[in-house]
Amino acid sequence: MDLGHYAPLGAEALLTAVSLLVVLVGLFTKGRSSLPGYLSLAALVVAMWMVLTAETGTVFFYDSLRVDGFSQFFKAVFILVSLLVVIASLTRYNGRVGGDEYFALLLMATVGMMVVASAIDLVSLFIGFELASLSTYAMAGFDKTKKNLEAAMKYFLYGAASSAFMLFGFSMLYGMTGSTKIADIAGASLAQFNPAILLALIFVIVGFAFKMALVPFHMWAPDTYEGAPALVSALLAAGSKKMGFAAAFRVILIALLALKLEWYMAFAILAAVTMTVGNLVACWQNNVRRILAYSSIAQAGYISIAFVVLGVASEGMTGPNNLPLDQYALAGGLLLVLGHAIMKTGAFISTAQVASIAKNTEDPDDISNYAGLGRRAPVTAFCMTIFMFALAGIPPTAGYFGKFVVFGSAIYGGLVWLAVLAILNSALSLYYYLRIISYMYLREPAGPKVSESKGYVLSLLLALIGTFWIGVLPDGFFNWAMQAAAALLP
Amino acid sequence: MISNAISIMIAVPLIGAVLAFLTRSRGQARLVALIASLVPLALALQMYTEFDKSSKLMQFVESYDWVPSIGVRYTVGVDCISFPLVLLTAIVSVLVVIYAWGENHRPNQFFALLLLNEVGVLGVFTALDFFLFYIFWEIVLIPMFFLIGIWGGPRKDYSAIKFFIYTHVASLVMLLAIFAMYFTYRLPDGSRTFDMLTLLQATADKSIFPPSLINAIFAGLLFGFLVKMPAFPFHTWLPDAHVEAPTAGSVVLAALLLKMGGYGIFRVILPMLPHVDKAFVTVIAVIGVLSIIYGAFLALAQKDIKKLVAYSSISHMGFVTLGAVAFTWLSIQGAMFQQFSHGIITCALFMSAGTIQHSVGTRIISELGGLADRMPKFASLMLAAFLASLGLPGMSGFVAEFMVLTGSYPTFPVYTLLVVFTSVGVTAGYHLWACQKVLFGPILKKYLDIHDPHAYELLAMSAIVFLTLLFGLQPALITDMMGTAANQVMEPVVTLSQMGVI
């Protein structure tokens, strides 16, 4: 066997090996070593480098994984999120009993997400999904508080149900086409419409919609993000949710291209409802993590606009500078994914910082605990403020640029109503983001100044740099996203 | 001449904002702020000496590729329309820092935000790319939000959020209109551009921009600018924001932020005016007239001196709207001069209100009286400011409003006369009444131990009063530019009658 051939999968191999190693280290040091955290950190850094430099365009394991620009983009996003979470977790979990398991699970979840990003076969896709999901189910209940366990249980039940939907849809596709390979399914004549195909499409979309937390399949997200440990919520909202998009882009765009008309309608409705409901409900919340959860749902709605545009984009439609419209829209979706991953991770890590300050209060995530945070924890408050503005789409940040491309692509695609709705939603979202900011800066602090955890601060600052980097110098990221989109589209 | 003058002008306050934020003491923060705001002023004055007032072209232009894949460039430059406002921004920013010299509540953040605000405003006035323009337009909201929210009065939360959301929604409507232009127009090589001047020129082409589209774009942009000005009936965010904001915030808001709306009218609306539905002209003029009259009457009814000044701003900014859309050489020139003049005068007005608040502890007119007795220096400056605001000949406000009214008469005789007969008297009335109640008469017993404010407050106010007189007696210093600008705007059409409006 030629091992060199498998070099592009080196990052996955490395992370898998290190996750096992971390468990071993924990075993021999009775879980009290601080090695697991640093090992994971180093592994992720190396993995990031390997992903970014990997040779693209090759397929592995009997056409079930494909390393291309598209998978590279998503893998980079996943590793980035994990990296930020690991840095923040160093103070919280490293060197404590169980810490080794935490880092091992985190690495495995990352591997699972990376497998999903490269999967071109429904079976490997499903395996990746389950690997990531099972790891994160365990992480959601990690601190074993009552809230944790409830969150984990909800997440698990909904996750299992969505997997079942997805799997059922997959099995129908397999039954009709005789293959689990995405390329084969696309090649089979699905265009001959029959009710079974429609049913398969519905099941697949419902399965993915659960993972992406699109309304009305979003119910689990606020409860889970609220109840899980804050750092795990960061991983869930910023990482594993994006896994749903990685899979959906590939399966729906490639395998089910023939059913474009049907899924275009479905996503138009899902996108419109998701962003509106997400934003409206967020305005009512008093728990910051729930606000972030609903904002995350709303953001999923914005990203879904890319599907709608891809549905209407026909041959020859172009965006700015004669870029093909489908590629432009997908690139916009990818930019939103990247931007949202960074901003949301930062936001959730900020809530973790606040929760650690307010741990003795009844609800540490209640917005009242944010009063005067600007003076109690200035760095956290400052970063959180930037993330809030960025999520609201205020320039010059990642949030603005991503929205600019996606909303613009909707206008190019003739979906002006959707673009207008999205922009109105953006304005609406400002209300609850400003509310958090106003608590942090406009209210009197409830306690004295506290020392901010170094791990959190480092991770927040990295996210902050990312947020501005994409916003101020978007060209490189845009070109990267365009290449990633080109790799996926035919 | 220093190349990249404009970029330096924007960059220095930005760096200054970061430095001021990091300082530990008030002394350091204000020193950083002063230096960082003096640099743009020095550059602006240097530019003034080299500025070609007779040229209709953009000067000091810098242009670099920024996001080439979607046609965004970093392009900045000034012409006769924008340069006076750049000058105004540079002047006001320094004076505000001086006025706020004694700020002791979180001074590092306070001065950092003032500088950040200057960055945004300078950027708006110099950006020549819509993408860039929009970014600066939005950046301005952030420091203002915090200035109101942290240093504001009792209802600061409500006012800050209302200010942000109201003006942000207006900005988004404007953004949609910008999108519409960007997505409709292609350069000859098929690519897209955000270049403001190119897009504005292109809107004249009926084959690219059909009438319904151009009207929609125009309405969107107009809405964005009128909210910012603010014009009746979109003004409701302003009194809240002004009343709650700290003095420096009010000054910046009235002197600079409102000017962004007016600038939008001159830069974007007027070049498009000849190509849109003629009914817009009447609508805008009516909005202007209503703002003037309604603002004046509301000011008359106010009990709080700061609210009075806030409503008077709406009234004075109405002259900008009216003059711009009357579209004669003189009226446009007057409207532009009104922007500049109101920018200066309103500083002194809000500083007066602020100083009274600091020294006496209240701004309620009925609770004040006879302050001139104990604060003679302040009283003379405040009186001068109020006289300037009511339009006393010899001061800049008079020149501006006179030019607007004379210039608008040929186009809108009825409206102009309406303004003259209703608002001018009322304006004089509430200004004089406020001064009389606050400054003169017997000193109230409880105010026997107050005294003239700090020297820095007096210094800032004196500088403004000096400028008011300077531009009132020698308006040509700046109206030369406005004359050229008016020519530039009117060149393609000359008058409304030739456009078929009247």
Coordinates of N, CA, C and O in Angstrom, one line a residue, chain A residues 10 56 64 74 81 94 109 219 238 270 322 334 354 369 396 429 448:
Chain A
G10 N -3.9 13.4 6.1 CA -3.0 13.4 7.2 C -3.6 14.1 8.4 O -3.4 13.6 9.6
T56 N -5.0 18.9 -3.3 CA -6.5 18.7 -3.5 C -6.8 17.9 -4.8 O -5.9 17.8 -5.6
S64 N -15.1 7.3 -1.5 CA -16.0 7.7 -0.5 C -15.6 9.0 0.2 O -16.4 9.7 0.8
F74 N -14.2 23.9 4.5 CA -14.9 23.5 5.7 C -14.0 22.9 6.8 O -14.2 23.2 8.0
V81 N -12.5 26.5 14.7 CA -13.4 26.6 15.8 C -12.9 25.7 17.0 O -12.8 26.2 18.1
N94 N -8.3 21.6 31.4 CA -7.0 21.0 31.4 C -6.4 20.7 32.8 O -6.5 21.5 33.6
A109 N -14.8 14.8 17.7 CA -15.8 15.5 17.0 C -15.3 16.3 15.8 O -15.9 16.3 14.7
M219 N -36.0 23.6 17.4 CA -36.4 23.6 18.8 C -35.3 23.2 19.8 O -35.1 23.8 20.9
A238 N -21.0 26.9 16.5 CA -20.1 27.4 15.4 C -19.6 26.2 14.6 O -19.3 26.4 13.4
L270 N -37.9 27.9 4.0 CA -37.1 27.7 5.2 C -36.3 28.9 5.6 O -36.2 29.4 6.7
N322 N -18.8 39.5 -13.8 CA -19.0 38.3 -14.6 C -18.7 37.0 -13.9 O -18.5 36.0 -14.6
L334 N -20.4 30.4 2.0 CA -19.2 29.9 2.7 C -18.6 31.0 3.6 O -18.1 30.7 4.7
V354 N -18.3 35.1 31.4 CA -19.3 35.7 32.3 C -19.8 34.7 33.3 O -19.9 35.0 34.5
N369 N -26.5 39.6 34.5 CA -25.1 39.4 34.9 C -24.1 40.2 34.0 O -22.9 40.2 34.2
P396 N -16.7 47.6 9.5 CA -16.1 46.6 8.6 C -15.7 45.3 9.3 O -14.6 45.1 9.8
S429 N -32.4 42.4 14.1 CA -31.4 41.7 14.9 C -30.6 42.7 15.8 O -30.2 42.4 16.9
P448 N -17.2 43.9 41.7 CA -15.9 44.5 41.4 C -15.3 44.0 40.1 O -15.8 43.0 39.6

